[in-house]
CSV table of C-alpha atoms and ligand atoms in Angstrom, one decimal:
chain,number,residue,atom,x,y,z
Z,42,MET,CA,156.9,368.5,110.7
Z,43,LYS,CA,156.6,365.2,111.6
Z,44,ILE,CA,157.0,361.8,109.2
Z,45,GLY,CA,155.1,359.1,110.1
Z,46,PHE,CA,154.4,355.3,108.6
Z,47,PRO,CA,151.0,353.1,108.9
Z,48,ASN,CA,151.2,349.8,110.3
Z,49,HIS,CA,149.4,346.8,108.4
Z,50,PRO,CA,146.2,346.1,109.4
Z,51,ARG,CA,146.2,342.4,108.4
Z,52,LYS,CA,149.7,342.3,110.1
Z,53,ASP,CA,151.2,342.2,114.1
Z,54,ILE,CA,150.6,345.2,115.2
Z,55,LEU,CA,153.5,345.1,118.1
Z,56,GLU,CA,156.6,344.0,114.9
Z,57,GLU,CA,155.5,346.4,113.1
Z,58,ILE,CA,155.6,349.7,115.9
Z,59,GLU,CA,158.4,347.9,116.1
Z,60,TRP,CA,159.6,348.6,112.3
Z,61,ILE,CA,158.2,351.7,112.5
Z,62,GLY,CA,160.4,352.5,115.6
Z,63,LYS,CA,163.6,350.8,114.4
Z,64,ASN,CA,163.1,352.8,111.6
Z,65,GLY,CA,163.5,356.3,112.6
Z,66,PHE,CA,159.8,357.4,112.0
Z,67,ASP,CA,158.5,360.0,114.8
Z,68,PHE,CA,155.3,358.9,115.2
Z,69,ILE,CA,152.5,355.5,114.0
Z,70,ASP,CA,149.9,356.0,111.8
Z,71,PHE,CA,147.7,353.4,114.1
Z,72,PHE,CA,145.1,352.3,111.5
Z,73,LEU,CA,142.9,349.9,113.6
Z,74,GLU,CA,141.4,347.7,111.5
Z,75,GLU,CA,140.2,344.0,110.7
Z,76,ASP,CA,141.9,341.9,111.1
Z,77,LYS,CA,144.6,342.2,113.1
Z,78,ALA,CA,144.3,345.2,114.6
Z,79,VAL,CA,140.9,345.4,116.6
Z,80,PRO,CA,140.0,346.2,119.6
Z,81,GLU,CA,139.5,342.9,120.8
Z,82,LYS,CA,142.6,341.3,119.9
Z,83,ILE,CA,145.4,344.3,120.5
Z,84,ASP,CA,147.8,344.0,123.4
Z,85,ILE,CA,147.3,347.9,124.7
Z,86,GLU,CA,149.3,348.2,127.8
Z,87,LYS,CA,152.5,346.1,125.4
Z,88,ALA,CA,152.3,348.6,122.1
Z,89,LYS,CA,151.9,351.7,124.9
Z,90,THR,CA,155.6,350.2,126.8
Z,91,LEU,CA,156.6,349.7,122.8
Z,92,LEU,CA,155.9,353.8,121.8
Z,93,LYS,CA,157.3,354.6,124.5
Z,94,LYS,CA,161.1,352.6,124.2
Z,95,TYR,CA,160.5,354.4,120.6
Z,96,GLY,CA,159.7,357.6,121.4
Z,97,LEU,CA,157.2,357.6,119.2
Z,98,ALA,CA,154.2,359.8,118.8
Z,99,THR,CA,150.3,358.4,117.4
Z,100,VAL,CA,147.6,359.1,115.1
Z,101,GLY,CA,144.4,356.6,115.0
Z,102,HIS,CA,143.0,355.5,111.5
Z,103,THR,CA,139.8,354.4,110.9
Z,104,ALA,CA,138.9,352.0,108.7
Z,105,TRP,CA,138.1,353.4,104.7
Z,106,TYR,CA,135.5,351.0,104.1
Z,107,LEU,CA,133.0,352.1,107.3
Z,108,PRO,CA,129.5,352.7,105.2
Z,109,ILE,CA,129.4,356.7,107.4
Z,110,GLY,CA,127.6,357.6,104.0
Z,111,SER,CA,124.8,354.7,103.8
Z,112,PRO,CA,121.1,355.5,102.4
Z,113,ILE,CA,120.7,352.6,104.8
Z,114,LYS,CA,119.9,355.1,108.2
Z,115,SER,CA,119.9,351.3,110.5
Z,116,ILE,CA,124.1,350.9,108.6
Z,117,ARG,CA,124.6,354.6,109.6
Z,118,ASN,CA,124.2,353.4,112.9
Z,119,ALA,CA,126.0,350.6,112.9
Z,120,ALA,CA,129.0,352.3,111.2
Z,121,VAL,CA,128.7,354.8,113.8
Z,122,ALA,CA,129.0,352.5,117.1
Z,123,GLU,CA,131.9,350.7,115.7
Z,124,ALA,CA,133.7,353.6,115.1
Z,125,ALA,CA,133.4,354.7,118.6
Z,126,LYS,CA,134.2,350.8,120.1
Z,127,TYR,CA,138.0,352.8,118.3
Z,128,PHE,CA,137.4,355.6,119.8
Z,129,ALA,CA,137.5,353.7,123.6
Z,130,VAL,CA,140.8,352.2,121.9
Z,131,PHE,CA,142.6,355.3,120.5
Z,132,GLY,CA,142.0,356.8,123.8
Z,133,ARG,CA,143.8,354.4,125.7
Z,134,LEU,CA,146.4,354.2,123.4
Z,135,GLY,CA,147.0,358.2,123.7
Z,136,VAL,CA,146.3,359.1,120.5
Z,137,LYS,CA,144.6,363.1,120.2
Z,138,PHE,CA,142.8,363.0,116.6
Z,139,VAL,CA,141.8,360.1,114.3
Z,140,THR,CA,140.5,359.7,111.4
Z,141,ILE,CA,137.1,359.1,109.4
Z,142,HIS,CA,136.9,358.7,105.5
Z,143,SER,CA,134.7,359.9,103.0
Z,144,ASN,CA,131.8,357.6,101.6
Z,145,TRP,CA,130.7,358.7,98.7
Z,146,LEU,CA,127.1,356.3,97.1
Z,147,SER,CA,127.5,356.2,92.7
Z,148,GLY,CA,124.4,355.7,90.8
Z,149,MET,CA,121.1,356.8,91.8
Z,150,PHE,CA,122.4,358.7,94.4
Z,151,SER,CA,123.2,363.0,94.0
Z,152,SER,CA,125.9,364.3,95.4
Z,153,GLU,CA,124.0,367.0,98.1
Z,154,GLU,CA,122.2,363.7,99.1
Z,155,GLY,CA,126.3,362.1,100.2
Z,156,VAL,CA,126.5,365.3,101.8
Z,157,LYS,CA,123.5,364.9,104.0
Z,158,PHE,CA,124.1,361.0,104.8
Z,159,GLN,CA,128.0,361.6,105.4
Z,160,VAL,CA,127.6,364.3,107.7
Z,161,GLU,CA,124.5,362.9,110.3
Z,162,SER,CA,127.0,360.8,110.5
Z,163,LEU,CA,129.6,362.7,111.0
Z,164,ARG,CA,128.1,364.5,113.8
Z,165,LYS,CA,127.6,362.4,116.2
Z,166,LEU,CA,131.0,361.0,115.6
Z,167,VAL,CA,131.9,364.6,116.9
Z,168,GLU,CA,130.2,364.1,119.6
Z,169,GLU,CA,131.6,360.7,120.3
Z,170,ALA,CA,134.9,361.3,120.1
Z,171,LYS,CA,134.8,364.2,122.6
Z,172,LYS,CA,134.0,362.4,125.6
Z,173,TYR,CA,137.8,360.3,124.6
Z,174,ASN,CA,139.7,364.1,124.3
Z,175,ILE,CA,139.8,363.3,120.5
Z,176,GLY,CA,139.5,365.8,117.7
Z,177,VAL,CA,138.1,363.9,113.6
Z,178,MET,CA,138.7,364.2,111.1
Z,179,TYR,CA,137.8,363.6,107.8
Z,180,GLU,CA,140.0,362.3,104.2
Z,181,PRO,CA,138.4,362.4,101.1
Z,182,VAL,CA,139.4,358.9,99.2
Z,183,ASP,CA,140.2,358.2,95.8
Z,184,THR,CA,136.1,359.0,93.6
Z,185,PRO,CA,135.9,362.0,91.9
Z,186,SER,CA,133.2,363.1,94.4
Z,187,ASP,CA,135.8,363.3,96.2
Z,188,ASN,CA,136.2,367.6,95.2
Z,189,VAL,CA,137.1,371.0,96.3
Z,190,GLU,CA,133.1,371.6,96.7
Z,191,ASN,CA,132.1,368.1,97.9
Z,192,VAL,CA,134.9,367.6,101.2
Z,193,SER,CA,133.8,372.3,101.4
Z,194,ALA,CA,129.8,371.0,102.0
Z,195,ILE,CA,131.2,368.8,104.2
Z,196,LEU,CA,133.1,371.1,106.0
Z,197,ASP,CA,130.6,374.0,106.3
Z,198,LYS,CA,127.7,371.3,107.8
Z,199,VAL,CA,130.2,369.6,110.4
Z,200,PRO,CA,131.9,372.4,113.1
Z,201,GLY,CA,134.5,370.9,114.6
Z,202,LEU,CA,135.7,368.8,112.1
Z,203,PHE,CA,139.2,368.3,111.2
Z,204,LEU,CA,140.1,368.0,107.6
Z,205,HIS,CA,142.9,364.8,107.2
Z,206,LEU,CA,144.5,366.0,103.3
Z,207,ASP,CA,145.5,362.4,101.7
Z,208,ILE,CA,148.0,364.0,98.9
Z,209,GLY,CA,147.4,361.1,96.6
Z,210,HIS,CA,143.8,361.1,96.5
Z,211,ALA,CA,143.1,365.2,95.9
Z,212,ASN,CA,145.9,364.4,92.8
Z,213,LEU,CA,142.9,362.7,90.5
Z,214,PHE,CA,141.2,362.7,87.9
Z,215,GLY,CA,142.8,366.1,87.5
Z,216,LYS,CA,141.5,367.6,90.9
Z,217,ARG,CA,144.7,368.9,92.1
Z,218,PRO,CA,146.7,369.2,96.0
Z,219,GLU,CA,146.9,372.0,96.1
Z,220,ASP,CA,143.7,373.9,95.7
Z,221,PHE,CA,142.7,372.2,98.5
Z,222,ILE,CA,146.2,373.3,100.8
Z,223,ARG,CA,144.8,376.3,100.1
Z,224,LYS,CA,141.4,376.0,100.6
Z,225,PHE,CA,141.5,374.1,103.9
Z,226,HIS,CA,144.6,375.0,105.3
Z,227,LYS,CA,142.9,376.7,108.4
Z,228,ARG,CA,140.6,373.1,109.3
Z,229,LEU,CA,143.9,371.0,108.1
Z,230,LYS,CA,145.8,368.3,111.1
Z,231,HIS,CA,146.8,365.7,109.2
Z,232,VAL,CA,148.6,364.9,105.6
Z,233,HIS,CA,149.0,361.1,104.0
Z,234,LEU,CA,151.8,362.0,101.1
Z,235,HIS,CA,152.1,359.0,98.5
Z,236,ASP,CA,152.2,359.1,94.4
Z,237,ASN,CA,150.1,357.4,92.0
Z,238,ASP,CA,149.6,358.2,87.5
Z,239,THR,CA,146.9,361.0,88.7
Z,240,TYR,CA,144.3,358.1,87.6
Z,241,GLN,CA,144.6,355.3,90.0
Z,242,ASP,CA,144.7,354.8,94.0
Z,243,LEU,CA,148.4,353.3,93.6
Z,244,HIS,CA,150.4,354.4,96.3
Z,245,LEU,CA,153.4,354.7,94.6
Z,246,PRO,CA,156.8,355.9,96.6
Z,247,LEU,CA,157.8,359.1,96.0
Z,248,GLY,CA,159.1,360.5,92.6
Z,249,CYS,CA,157.3,357.0,91.4
Z,250,GLY,CA,154.7,358.4,89.5
Z,251,SER,CA,154.3,362.4,88.5
Z,252,THR,CA,153.0,364.7,90.6
Z,253,ASP,CA,155.2,366.9,90.8
Z,254,TRP,CA,156.4,367.1,94.6
Z,255,GLU,CA,158.6,369.9,94.5
Z,256,LYS,CA,155.5,372.6,93.6
Z,257,THR,CA,153.4,370.3,95.9
Z,258,ILE,CA,155.9,370.3,99.3
Z,259,ALA,CA,155.9,373.9,98.7
Z,260,VAL,CA,152.4,375.1,98.5
Z,261,LEU,CA,152.1,372.6,101.4
Z,262,LYS,CA,155.4,373.3,103.5
Z,263,LYS,CA,153.6,377.6,103.0
Z,264,TYR,CA,150.6,376.5,105.0
Z,265,TYR,CA,151.2,373.4,107.0
Z,266,ASN,CA,154.0,372.3,109.4
Z,267,GLY,CA,152.4,369.2,111.3
Z,268,THR,CA,152.4,365.2,110.8
Z,269,ILE,CA,153.3,363.7,108.0
Z,270,THR,CA,152.5,359.4,106.9
Z,271,LEU,CA,154.0,358.2,104.6
Z,272,GLU,CA,151.4,355.4,103.0
Z,273,VAL,CA,153.9,354.6,100.7
Z,274,PHE,CA,152.3,350.3,99.9
Z,275,SER,CA,155.7,348.4,98.3
Z,276,ARG,CA,155.8,344.8,99.5
Z,277,ASP,CA,160.2,346.4,99.4
Z,278,LYS,CA,160.1,348.5,102.4
Z,279,ASP,CA,163.3,350.7,101.3
Z,280,TYR,CA,160.9,352.6,98.5
Z,281,VAL,CA,159.2,353.5,102.0
Z,282,LEU,CA,162.4,354.5,104.0
Z,283,LEU,CA,163.7,356.4,100.7
Z,284,SER,CA,160.1,358.2,100.6
Z,285,LYS,CA,161.2,359.3,104.0
Z,286,GLU,CA,164.8,360.8,103.2
Z,287,LYS,CA,163.6,362.3,99.9
Z,288,LEU,CA,160.6,364.1,101.8
Z,289,ARG,CA,163.2,365.1,104.5
Z,290,LYS,CA,165.6,366.1,101.8
Z,291,LEU,CA,162.9,368.0,100.0
Z,292,TRP,CA,161.3,370.0,102.4
Z,293,ASN,CA,164.6,370.9,104.9
Z,294,LYS,CA,165.9,372.4,101.5
Z,295,ILE,CA,162.9,374.5,99.4
F,200,ZN,ZN1,145.4,357.8,103.1
């Protein structure tokens, strides 16, 4: 199992890589988003030098607000074209797997329509990413629509798409992370970890919310031994490092 941390996309990306490298993470989860981590502002050669200096591996992550499920076709197409620009940069950074987030509509659109719009975009994205030898991972976000049934419908309709399971998101609104792990482990390629109170997507340090980590890690470890990003968004990063120690200890104990 490998533990990583993301750069903050609104901070200097090179300083962010330095912090992640110096603090002993195995990889960086590249959050390439507005406004400082966009293709035209990234010094790829300097970033690669730092990755090498610290022996950091990489995974990639596009903006969570890309409208791949918009009911407006031209907006979906624009989302795909925007993501493709990022795939080119990820390819140059040596990234092999990139996250695209779910994008559900609410109100007058049904789940079936939400599936249809996203499937159309995701099929194009999987093809586009192949040009750079990149696999696409689908990350369900923090809405009630991101349930086992809907995720299953998406994965069934997009061959070659992998699952990125965000365990914090899978812990909201009565959902259970273990249900996702058991059902989708064969497509599971990456994991995000953070804690919450089961009502709000709080991105807390491990143990600060109500997740039963012993139980959750035990199920995860049974099926998975890959990359885990600590998506802990505390202002004081000591809590990130504490979460890293806790995760490593728990993983080794179970
Ligand atoms: Zn996440």
